[in-house]
JSON list of C-alpha atoms in Angstrom, two decimals:
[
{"chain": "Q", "resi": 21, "resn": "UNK", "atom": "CA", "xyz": [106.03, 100.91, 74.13]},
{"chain": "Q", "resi": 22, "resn": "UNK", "atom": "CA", "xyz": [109.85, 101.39, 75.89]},
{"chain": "Q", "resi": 23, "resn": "UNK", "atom": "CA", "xyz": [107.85, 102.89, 79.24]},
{"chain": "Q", "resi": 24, "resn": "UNK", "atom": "CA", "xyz": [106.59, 99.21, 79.99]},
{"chain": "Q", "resi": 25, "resn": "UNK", "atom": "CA", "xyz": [110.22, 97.05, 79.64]},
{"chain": "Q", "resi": 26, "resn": "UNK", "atom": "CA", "xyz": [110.60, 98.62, 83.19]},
{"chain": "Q", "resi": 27, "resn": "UNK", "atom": "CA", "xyz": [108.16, 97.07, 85.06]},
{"chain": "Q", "resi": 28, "resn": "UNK", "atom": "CA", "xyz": [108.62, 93.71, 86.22]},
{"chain": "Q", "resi": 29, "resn": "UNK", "atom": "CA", "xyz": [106.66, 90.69, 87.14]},
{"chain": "Q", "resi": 30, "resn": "UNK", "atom": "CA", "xyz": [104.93, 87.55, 85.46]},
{"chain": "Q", "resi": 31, "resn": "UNK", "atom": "CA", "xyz": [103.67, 87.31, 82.20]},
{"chain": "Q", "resi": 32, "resn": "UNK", "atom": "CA", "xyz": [103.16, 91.50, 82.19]},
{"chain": "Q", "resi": 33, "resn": "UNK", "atom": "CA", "xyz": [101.49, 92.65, 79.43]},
{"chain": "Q", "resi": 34, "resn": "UNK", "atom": "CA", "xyz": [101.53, 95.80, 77.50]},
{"chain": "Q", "resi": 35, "resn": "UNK", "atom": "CA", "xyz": [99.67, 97.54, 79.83]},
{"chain": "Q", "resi": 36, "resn": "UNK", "atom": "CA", "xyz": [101.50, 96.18, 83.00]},
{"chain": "Q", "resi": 37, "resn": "UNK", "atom": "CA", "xyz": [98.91, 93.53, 83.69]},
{"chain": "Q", "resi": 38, "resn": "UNK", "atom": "CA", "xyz": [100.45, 90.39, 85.14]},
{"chain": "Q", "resi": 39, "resn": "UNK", "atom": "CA", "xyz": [99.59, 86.53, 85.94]},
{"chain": "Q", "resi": 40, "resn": "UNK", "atom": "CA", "xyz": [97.93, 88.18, 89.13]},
{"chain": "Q", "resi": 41, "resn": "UNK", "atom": "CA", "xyz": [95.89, 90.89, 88.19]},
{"chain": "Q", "resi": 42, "resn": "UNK", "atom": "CA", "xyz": [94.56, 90.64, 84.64]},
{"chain": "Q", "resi": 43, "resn": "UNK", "atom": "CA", "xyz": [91.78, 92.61, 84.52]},
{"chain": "Q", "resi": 44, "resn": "UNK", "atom": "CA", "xyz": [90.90, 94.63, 81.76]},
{"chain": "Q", "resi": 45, "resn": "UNK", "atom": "CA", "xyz": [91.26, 98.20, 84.57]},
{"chain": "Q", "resi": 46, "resn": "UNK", "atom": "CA", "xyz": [94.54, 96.40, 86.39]},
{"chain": "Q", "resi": 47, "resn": "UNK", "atom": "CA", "xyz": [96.69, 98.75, 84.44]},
{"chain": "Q", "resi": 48, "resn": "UNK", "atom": "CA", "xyz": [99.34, 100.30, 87.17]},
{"chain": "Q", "resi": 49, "resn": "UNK", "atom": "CA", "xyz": [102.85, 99.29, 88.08]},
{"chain": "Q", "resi": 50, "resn": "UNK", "atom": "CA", "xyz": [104.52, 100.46, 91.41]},
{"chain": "Q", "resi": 51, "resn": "UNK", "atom": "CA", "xyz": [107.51, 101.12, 92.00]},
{"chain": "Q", "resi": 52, "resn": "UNK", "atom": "CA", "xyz": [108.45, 99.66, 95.30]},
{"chain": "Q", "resi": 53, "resn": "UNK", "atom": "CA", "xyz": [110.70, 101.72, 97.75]},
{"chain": "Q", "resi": 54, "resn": "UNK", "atom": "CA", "xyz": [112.95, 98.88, 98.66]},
{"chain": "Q", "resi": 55, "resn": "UNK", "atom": "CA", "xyz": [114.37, 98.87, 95.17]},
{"chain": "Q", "resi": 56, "resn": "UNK", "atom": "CA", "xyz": [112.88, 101.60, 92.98]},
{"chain": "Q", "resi": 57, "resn": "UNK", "atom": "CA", "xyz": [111.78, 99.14, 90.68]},
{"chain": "Q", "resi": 58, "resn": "UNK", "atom": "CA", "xyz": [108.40, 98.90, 88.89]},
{"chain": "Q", "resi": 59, "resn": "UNK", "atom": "CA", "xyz": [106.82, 95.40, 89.16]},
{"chain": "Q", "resi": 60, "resn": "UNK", "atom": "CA", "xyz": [103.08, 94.93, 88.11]},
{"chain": "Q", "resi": 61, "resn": "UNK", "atom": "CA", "xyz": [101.63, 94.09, 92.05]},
{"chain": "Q", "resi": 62, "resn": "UNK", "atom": "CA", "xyz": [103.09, 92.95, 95.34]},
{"chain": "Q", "resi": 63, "resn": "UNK", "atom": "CA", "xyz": [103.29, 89.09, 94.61]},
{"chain": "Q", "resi": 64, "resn": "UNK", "atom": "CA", "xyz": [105.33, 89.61, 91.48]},
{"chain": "Q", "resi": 65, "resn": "UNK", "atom": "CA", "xyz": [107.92, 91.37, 93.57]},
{"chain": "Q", "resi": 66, "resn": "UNK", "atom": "CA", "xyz": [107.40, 88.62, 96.27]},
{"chain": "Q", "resi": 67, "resn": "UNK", "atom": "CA", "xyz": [108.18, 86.23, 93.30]},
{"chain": "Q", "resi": 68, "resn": "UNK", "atom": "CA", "xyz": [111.26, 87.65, 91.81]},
{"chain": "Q", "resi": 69, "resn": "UNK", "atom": "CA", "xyz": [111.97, 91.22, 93.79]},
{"chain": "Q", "resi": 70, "resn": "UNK", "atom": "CA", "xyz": [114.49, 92.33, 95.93]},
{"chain": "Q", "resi": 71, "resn": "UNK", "atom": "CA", "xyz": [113.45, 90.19, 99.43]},
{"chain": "Q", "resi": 72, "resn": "UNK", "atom": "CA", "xyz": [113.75, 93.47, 101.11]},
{"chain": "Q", "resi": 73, "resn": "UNK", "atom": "CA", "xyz": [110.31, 94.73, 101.10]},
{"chain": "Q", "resi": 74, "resn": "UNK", "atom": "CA", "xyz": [110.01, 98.28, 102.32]},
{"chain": "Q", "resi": 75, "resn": "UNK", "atom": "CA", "xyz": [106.64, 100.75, 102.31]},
{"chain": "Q", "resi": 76, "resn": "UNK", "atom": "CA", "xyz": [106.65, 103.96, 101.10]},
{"chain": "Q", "resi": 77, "resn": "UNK", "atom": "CA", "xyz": [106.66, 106.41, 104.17]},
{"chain": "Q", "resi": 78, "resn": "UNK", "atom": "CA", "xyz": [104.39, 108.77, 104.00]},
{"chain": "Q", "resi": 79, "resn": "UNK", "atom": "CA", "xyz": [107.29, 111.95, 103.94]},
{"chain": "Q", "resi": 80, "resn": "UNK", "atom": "CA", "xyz": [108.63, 110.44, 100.78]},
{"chain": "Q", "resi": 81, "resn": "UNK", "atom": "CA", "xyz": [104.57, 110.26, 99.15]},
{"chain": "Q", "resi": 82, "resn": "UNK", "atom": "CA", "xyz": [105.42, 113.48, 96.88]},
{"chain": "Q", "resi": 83, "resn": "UNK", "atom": "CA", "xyz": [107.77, 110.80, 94.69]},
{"chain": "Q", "resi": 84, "resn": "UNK", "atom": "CA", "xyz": [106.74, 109.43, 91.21]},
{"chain": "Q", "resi": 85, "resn": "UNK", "atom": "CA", "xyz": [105.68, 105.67, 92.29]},
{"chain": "Q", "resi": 86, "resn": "UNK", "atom": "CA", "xyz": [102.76, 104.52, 90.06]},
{"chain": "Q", "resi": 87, "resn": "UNK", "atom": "CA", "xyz": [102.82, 103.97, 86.42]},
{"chain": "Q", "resi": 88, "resn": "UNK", "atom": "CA", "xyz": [99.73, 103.95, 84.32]},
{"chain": "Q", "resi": 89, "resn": "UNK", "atom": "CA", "xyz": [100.07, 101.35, 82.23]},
{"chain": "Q", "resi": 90, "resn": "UNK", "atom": "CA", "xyz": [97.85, 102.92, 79.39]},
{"chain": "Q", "resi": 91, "resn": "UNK", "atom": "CA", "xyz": [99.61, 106.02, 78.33]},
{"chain": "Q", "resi": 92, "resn": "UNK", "atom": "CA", "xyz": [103.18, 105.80, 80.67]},
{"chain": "Q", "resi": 93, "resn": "UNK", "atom": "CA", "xyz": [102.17, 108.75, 83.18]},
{"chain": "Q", "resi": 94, "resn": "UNK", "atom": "CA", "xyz": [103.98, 108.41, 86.07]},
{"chain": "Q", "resi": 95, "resn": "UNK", "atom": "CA", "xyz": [101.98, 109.25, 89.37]},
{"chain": "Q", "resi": 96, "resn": "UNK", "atom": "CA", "xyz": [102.77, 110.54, 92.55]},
{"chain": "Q", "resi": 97, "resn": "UNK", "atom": "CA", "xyz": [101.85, 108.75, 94.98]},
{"chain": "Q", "resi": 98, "resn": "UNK", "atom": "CA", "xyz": [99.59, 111.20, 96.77]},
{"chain": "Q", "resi": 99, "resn": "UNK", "atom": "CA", "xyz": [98.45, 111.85, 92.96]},
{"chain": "Q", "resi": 100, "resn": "UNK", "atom": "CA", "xyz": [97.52, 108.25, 92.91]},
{"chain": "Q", "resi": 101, "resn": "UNK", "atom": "CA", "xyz": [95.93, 107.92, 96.38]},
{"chain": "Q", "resi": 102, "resn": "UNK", "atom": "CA", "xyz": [93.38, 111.27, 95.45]},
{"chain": "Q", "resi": 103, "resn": "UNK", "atom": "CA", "xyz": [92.90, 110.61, 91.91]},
{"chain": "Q", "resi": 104, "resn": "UNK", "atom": "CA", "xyz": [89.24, 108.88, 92.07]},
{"chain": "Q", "resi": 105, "resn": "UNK", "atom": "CA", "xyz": [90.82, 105.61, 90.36]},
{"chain": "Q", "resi": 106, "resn": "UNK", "atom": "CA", "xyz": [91.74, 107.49, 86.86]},
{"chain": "Q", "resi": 107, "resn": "UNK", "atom": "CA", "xyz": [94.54, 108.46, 85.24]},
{"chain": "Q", "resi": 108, "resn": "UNK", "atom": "CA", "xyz": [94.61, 112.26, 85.35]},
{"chain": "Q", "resi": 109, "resn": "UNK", "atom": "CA", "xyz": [96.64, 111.95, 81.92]},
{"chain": "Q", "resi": 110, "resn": "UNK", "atom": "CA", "xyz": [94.39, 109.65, 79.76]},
{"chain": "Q", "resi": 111, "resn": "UNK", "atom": "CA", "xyz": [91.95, 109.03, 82.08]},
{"chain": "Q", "resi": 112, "resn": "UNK", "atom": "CA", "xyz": [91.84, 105.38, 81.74]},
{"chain": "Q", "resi": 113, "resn": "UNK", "atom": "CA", "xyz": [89.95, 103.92, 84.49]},
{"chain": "Q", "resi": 114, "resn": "UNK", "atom": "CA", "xyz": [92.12, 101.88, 87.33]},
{"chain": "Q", "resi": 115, "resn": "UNK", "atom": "CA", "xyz": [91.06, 99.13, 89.42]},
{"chain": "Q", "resi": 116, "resn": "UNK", "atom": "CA", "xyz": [89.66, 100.58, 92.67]},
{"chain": "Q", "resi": 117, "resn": "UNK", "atom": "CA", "xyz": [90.12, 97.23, 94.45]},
{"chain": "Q", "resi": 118, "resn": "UNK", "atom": "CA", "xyz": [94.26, 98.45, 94.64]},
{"chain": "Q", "resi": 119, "resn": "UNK", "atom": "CA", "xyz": [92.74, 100.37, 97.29]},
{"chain": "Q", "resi": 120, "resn": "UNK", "atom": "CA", "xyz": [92.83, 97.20, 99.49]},
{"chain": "Q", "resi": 121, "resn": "UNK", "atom": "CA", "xyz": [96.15, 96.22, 99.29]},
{"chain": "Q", "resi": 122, "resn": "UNK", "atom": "CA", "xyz": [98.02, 100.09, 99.69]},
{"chain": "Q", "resi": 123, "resn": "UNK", "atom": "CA", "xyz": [99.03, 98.71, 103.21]},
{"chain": "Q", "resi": 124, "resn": "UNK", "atom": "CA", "xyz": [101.34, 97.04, 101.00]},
{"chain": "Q", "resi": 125, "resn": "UNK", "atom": "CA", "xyz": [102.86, 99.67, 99.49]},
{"chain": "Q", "resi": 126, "resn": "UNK", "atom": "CA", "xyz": [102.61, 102.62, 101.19]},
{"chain": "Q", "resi": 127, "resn": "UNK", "atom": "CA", "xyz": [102.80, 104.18, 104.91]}
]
């Protein structure tokens, strides 16, 4: 599927699962502000990103960000932050866990 040869990261699957997070509902890619490139989670872009790393801010959350790695929708990330860990295209579940680590990745 051409959506998924954008998102980088180690040993990503199909479905934008990586080395990291391999779970059978780790199944989004973000696109990190610094270089508005997809990787699979924050360590991947630690591993071979841009060295830059940048969080969203929170005036810039109405931008596509997440990708689900099931069906290629790409989320907003206030979509993504009030969507009850589902895809609202194909409803596939996603991990809830990500919740944890947004501090990462956004404002």
């Amino acid at each position: 599927m051409p959506h998924h040869q954008q998102v980088k990261g180690i040993n990503v699957d199909a479905e934008t699962r990586c080395i990291h997070y391999n779970s059978p509902i780790d199944r989004i890619a973000i696109k990190f502000f610094c270089c508005q490139e997809y990787f699979s989670c924050f360590e991947c872009h630690e591993a071979e990103g841009c060295r830059k790393h940048q969080v969203w801010p929170i005036d810039r959350f109405h931008e596509k960000a997440i990708l689900c790695g099931t069906c290629g929708y790409e989320l907003t990330i206030t979509e993504y932050l009030n969507c009850a860990s589902t895809c609202p295209s194909c409803s596939s579940a996603f991990n809830p866990g990500c919740n944890l680590h947004k501090h990462l990745y956004f404002e």
